[in-house]
Tab-separated table of N, CA and C in Angstrom:
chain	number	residue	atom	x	y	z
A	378	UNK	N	28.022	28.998	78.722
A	378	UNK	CA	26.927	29.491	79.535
A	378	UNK	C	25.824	30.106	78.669
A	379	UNK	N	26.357	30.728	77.473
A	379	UNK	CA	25.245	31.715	76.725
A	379	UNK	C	24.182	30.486	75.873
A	380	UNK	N	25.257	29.213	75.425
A	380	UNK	CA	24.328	28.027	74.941
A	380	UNK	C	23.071	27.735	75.823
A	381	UNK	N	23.457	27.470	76.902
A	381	UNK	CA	22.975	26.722	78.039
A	381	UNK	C	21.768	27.691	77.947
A	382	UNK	N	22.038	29.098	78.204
A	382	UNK	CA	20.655	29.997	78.554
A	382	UNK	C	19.832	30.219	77.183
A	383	UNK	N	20.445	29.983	76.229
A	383	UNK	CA	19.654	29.988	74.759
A	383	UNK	C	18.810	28.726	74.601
A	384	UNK	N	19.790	27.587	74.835
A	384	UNK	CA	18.700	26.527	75.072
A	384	UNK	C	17.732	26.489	76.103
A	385	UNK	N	17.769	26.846	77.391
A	385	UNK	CA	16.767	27.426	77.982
A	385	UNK	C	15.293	28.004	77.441
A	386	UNK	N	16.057	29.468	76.536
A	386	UNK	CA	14.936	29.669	75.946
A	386	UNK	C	14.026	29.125	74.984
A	387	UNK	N	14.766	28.192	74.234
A	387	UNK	CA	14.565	27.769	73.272
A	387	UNK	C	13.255	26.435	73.965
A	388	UNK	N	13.413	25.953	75.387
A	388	UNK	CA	12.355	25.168	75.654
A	388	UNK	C	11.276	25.680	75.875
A	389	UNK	N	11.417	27.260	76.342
A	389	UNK	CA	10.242	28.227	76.599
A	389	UNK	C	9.850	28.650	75.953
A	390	UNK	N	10.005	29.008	74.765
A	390	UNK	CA	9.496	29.057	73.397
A	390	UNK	C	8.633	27.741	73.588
A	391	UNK	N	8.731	26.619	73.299
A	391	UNK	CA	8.570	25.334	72.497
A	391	UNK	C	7.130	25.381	73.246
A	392	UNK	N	7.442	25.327	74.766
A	392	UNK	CA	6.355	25.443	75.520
A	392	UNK	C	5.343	26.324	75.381
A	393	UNK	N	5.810	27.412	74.683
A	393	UNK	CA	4.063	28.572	74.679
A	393	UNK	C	3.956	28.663	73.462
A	394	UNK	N	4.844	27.893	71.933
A	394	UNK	CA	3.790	27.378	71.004
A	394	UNK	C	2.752	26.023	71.136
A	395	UNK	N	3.530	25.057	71.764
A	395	UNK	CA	2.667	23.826	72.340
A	395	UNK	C	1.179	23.919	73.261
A	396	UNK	N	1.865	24.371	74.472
A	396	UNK	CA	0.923	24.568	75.227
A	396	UNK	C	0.963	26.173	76.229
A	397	UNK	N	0.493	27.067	75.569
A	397	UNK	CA	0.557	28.192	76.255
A	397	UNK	C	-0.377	28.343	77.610
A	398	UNK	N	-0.879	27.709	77.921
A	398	UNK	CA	-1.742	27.545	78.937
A	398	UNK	C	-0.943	26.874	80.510
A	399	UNK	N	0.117	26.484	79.997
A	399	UNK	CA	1.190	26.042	81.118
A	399	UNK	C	1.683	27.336	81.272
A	400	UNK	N	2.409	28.504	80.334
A	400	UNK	CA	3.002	28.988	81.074
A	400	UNK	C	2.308	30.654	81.769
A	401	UNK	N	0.562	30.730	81.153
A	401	UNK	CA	-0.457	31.173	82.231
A	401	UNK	C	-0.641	30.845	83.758
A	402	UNK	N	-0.759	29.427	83.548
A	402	UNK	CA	-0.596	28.755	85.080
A	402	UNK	C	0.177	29.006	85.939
A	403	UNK	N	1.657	29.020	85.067
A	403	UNK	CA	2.801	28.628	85.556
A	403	UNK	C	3.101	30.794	86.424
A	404	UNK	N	2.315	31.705	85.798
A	404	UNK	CA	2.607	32.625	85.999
A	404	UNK	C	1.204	33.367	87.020
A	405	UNK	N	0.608	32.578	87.801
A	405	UNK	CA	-0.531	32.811	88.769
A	405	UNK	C	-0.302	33.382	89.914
A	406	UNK	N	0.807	32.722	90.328
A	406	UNK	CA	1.201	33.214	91.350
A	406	UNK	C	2.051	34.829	91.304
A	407	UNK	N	2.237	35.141	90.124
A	407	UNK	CA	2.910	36.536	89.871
A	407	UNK	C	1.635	37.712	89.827
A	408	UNK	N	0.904	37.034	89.692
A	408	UNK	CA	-0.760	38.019	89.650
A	408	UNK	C	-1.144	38.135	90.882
A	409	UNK	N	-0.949	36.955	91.795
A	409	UNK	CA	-1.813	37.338	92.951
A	409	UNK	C	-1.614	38.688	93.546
A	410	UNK	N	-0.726	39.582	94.085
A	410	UNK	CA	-1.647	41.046	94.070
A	410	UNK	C	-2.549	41.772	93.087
A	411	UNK	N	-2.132	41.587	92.299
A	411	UNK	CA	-3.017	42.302	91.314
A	411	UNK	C	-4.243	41.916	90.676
A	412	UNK	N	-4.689	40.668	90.924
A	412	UNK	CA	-5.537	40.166	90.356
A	412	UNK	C	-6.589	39.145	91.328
A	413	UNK	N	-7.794	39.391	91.730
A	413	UNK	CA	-8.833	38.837	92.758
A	413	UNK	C	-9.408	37.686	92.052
A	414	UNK	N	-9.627	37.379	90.557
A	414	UNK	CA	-10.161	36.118	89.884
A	414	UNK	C	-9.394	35.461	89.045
A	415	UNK	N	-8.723	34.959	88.948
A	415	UNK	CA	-8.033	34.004	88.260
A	415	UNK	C	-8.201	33.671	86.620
A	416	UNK	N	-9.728	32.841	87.099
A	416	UNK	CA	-10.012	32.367	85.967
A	416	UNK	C	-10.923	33.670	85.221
A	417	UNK	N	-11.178	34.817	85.515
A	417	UNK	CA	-11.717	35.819	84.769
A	417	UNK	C	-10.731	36.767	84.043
A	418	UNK	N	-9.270	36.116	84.465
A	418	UNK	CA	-8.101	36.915	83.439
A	418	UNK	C	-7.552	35.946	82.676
A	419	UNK	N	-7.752	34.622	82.453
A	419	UNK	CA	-7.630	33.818	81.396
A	419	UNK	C	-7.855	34.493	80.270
A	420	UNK	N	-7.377	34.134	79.546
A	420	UNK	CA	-6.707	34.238	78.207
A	420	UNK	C	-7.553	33.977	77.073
A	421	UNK	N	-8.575	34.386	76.178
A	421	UNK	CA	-9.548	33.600	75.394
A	421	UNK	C	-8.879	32.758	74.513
A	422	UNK	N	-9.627	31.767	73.388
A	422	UNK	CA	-8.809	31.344	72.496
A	422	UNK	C	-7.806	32.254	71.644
A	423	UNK	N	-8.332	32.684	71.001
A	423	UNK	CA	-7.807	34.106	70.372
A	423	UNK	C	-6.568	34.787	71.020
A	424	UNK	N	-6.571	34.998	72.194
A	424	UNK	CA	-5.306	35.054	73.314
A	424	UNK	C	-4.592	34.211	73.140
A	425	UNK	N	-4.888	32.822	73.146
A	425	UNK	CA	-3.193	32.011	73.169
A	425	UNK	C	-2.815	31.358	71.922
A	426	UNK	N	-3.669	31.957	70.607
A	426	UNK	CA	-3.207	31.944	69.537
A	426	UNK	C	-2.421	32.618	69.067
A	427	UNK	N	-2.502	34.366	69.561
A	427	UNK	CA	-1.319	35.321	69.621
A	427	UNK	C	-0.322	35.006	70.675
A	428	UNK	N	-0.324	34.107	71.546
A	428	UNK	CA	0.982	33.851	72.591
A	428	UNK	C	1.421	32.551	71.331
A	429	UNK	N	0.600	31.918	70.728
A	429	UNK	CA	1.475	31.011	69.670
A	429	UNK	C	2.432	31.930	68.329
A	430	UNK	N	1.493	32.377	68.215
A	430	UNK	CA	2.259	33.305	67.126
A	430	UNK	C	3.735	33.868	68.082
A	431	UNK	N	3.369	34.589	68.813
A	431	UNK	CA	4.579	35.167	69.241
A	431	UNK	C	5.574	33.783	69.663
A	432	UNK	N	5.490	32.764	69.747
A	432	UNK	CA	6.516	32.019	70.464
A	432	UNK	C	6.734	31.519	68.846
A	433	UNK	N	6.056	31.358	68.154
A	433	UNK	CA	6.897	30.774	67.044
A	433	UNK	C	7.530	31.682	66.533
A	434	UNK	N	7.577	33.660	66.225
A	434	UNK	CA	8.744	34.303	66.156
A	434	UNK	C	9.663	34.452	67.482
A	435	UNK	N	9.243	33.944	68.333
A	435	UNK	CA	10.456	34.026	69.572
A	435	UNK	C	11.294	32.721	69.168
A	436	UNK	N	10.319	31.475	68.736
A	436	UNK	CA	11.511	30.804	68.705
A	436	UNK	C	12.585	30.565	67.225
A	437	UNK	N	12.178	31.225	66.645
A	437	UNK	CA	13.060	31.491	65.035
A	437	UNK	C	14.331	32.579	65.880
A	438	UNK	N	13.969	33.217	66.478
A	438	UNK	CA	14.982	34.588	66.735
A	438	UNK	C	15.822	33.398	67.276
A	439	UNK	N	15.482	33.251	68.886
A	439	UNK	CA	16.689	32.188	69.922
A	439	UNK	C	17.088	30.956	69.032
A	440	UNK	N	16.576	30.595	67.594
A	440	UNK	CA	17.237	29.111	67.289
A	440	UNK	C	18.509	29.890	66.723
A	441	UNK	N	18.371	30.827	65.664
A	441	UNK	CA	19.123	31.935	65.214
A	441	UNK	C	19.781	32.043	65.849
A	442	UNK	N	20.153	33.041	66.948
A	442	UNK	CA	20.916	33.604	68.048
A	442	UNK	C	21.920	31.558	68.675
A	443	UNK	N	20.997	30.993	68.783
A	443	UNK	CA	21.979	29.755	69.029
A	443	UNK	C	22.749	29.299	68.335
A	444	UNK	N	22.199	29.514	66.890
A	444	UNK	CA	23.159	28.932	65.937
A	444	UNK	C	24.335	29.612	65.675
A	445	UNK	N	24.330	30.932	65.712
A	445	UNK	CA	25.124	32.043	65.532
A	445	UNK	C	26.211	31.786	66.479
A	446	UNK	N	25.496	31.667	67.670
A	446	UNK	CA	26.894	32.020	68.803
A	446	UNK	C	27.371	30.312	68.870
A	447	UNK	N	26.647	29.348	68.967
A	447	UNK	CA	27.576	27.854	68.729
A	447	UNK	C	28.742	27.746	67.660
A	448	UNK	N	27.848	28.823	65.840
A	448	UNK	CA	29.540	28.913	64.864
A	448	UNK	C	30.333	29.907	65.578
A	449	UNK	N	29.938	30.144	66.086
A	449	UNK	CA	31.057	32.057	66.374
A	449	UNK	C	31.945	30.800	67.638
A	450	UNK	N	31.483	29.940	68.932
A	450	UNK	CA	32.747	29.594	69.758
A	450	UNK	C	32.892	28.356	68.337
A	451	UNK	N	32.426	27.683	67.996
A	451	UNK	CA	33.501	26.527	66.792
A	451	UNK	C	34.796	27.332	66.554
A	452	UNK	N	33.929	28.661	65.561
A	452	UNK	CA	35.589	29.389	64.840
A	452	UNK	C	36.431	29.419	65.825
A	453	UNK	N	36.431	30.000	67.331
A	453	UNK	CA	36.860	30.349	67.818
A	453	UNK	C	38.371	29.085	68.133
A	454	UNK	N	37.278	28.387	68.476
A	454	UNK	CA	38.234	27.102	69.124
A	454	UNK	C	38.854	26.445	68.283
């Protein structure tokens, strides 16, 4: 189960170094109370260059953390 949710992350990572602008979209509907314009809380370039940065150290940590716990059940088994 812990693979399964690491690989999970590991596509959500992939996705907001690729295209961080999907998962802005993808998070619109979590704004609607709080937010009356949409496109006036977009993200500048500069914005989803730091959501790249951060997903490429998010995704070094979760490849890590996958690799770790895939040797840790091998030994196990």
């Amino acid at each position: 189960m812990v693979v399964v949710l690491l690989c999970a992350f590991i596509v959500m990572g992939l996705v907001q170094v690729v295209r961080p602008q999907l998962l802005w979209k993808a998070n619109r509907p979590l704004q609607r109370p709080f937010v009356k314009d949409y496109d006036a809380t977009e993200p500048t370039k500069a914005g989803y260059t730091v959501a790249r940065v951060g997903g490429v150290i998010f995704l070094a940590v979760a490849t890590c953390m996958l690799m770790a716990t895939w040797m840790l059940i091998r030994h196990l088994t």
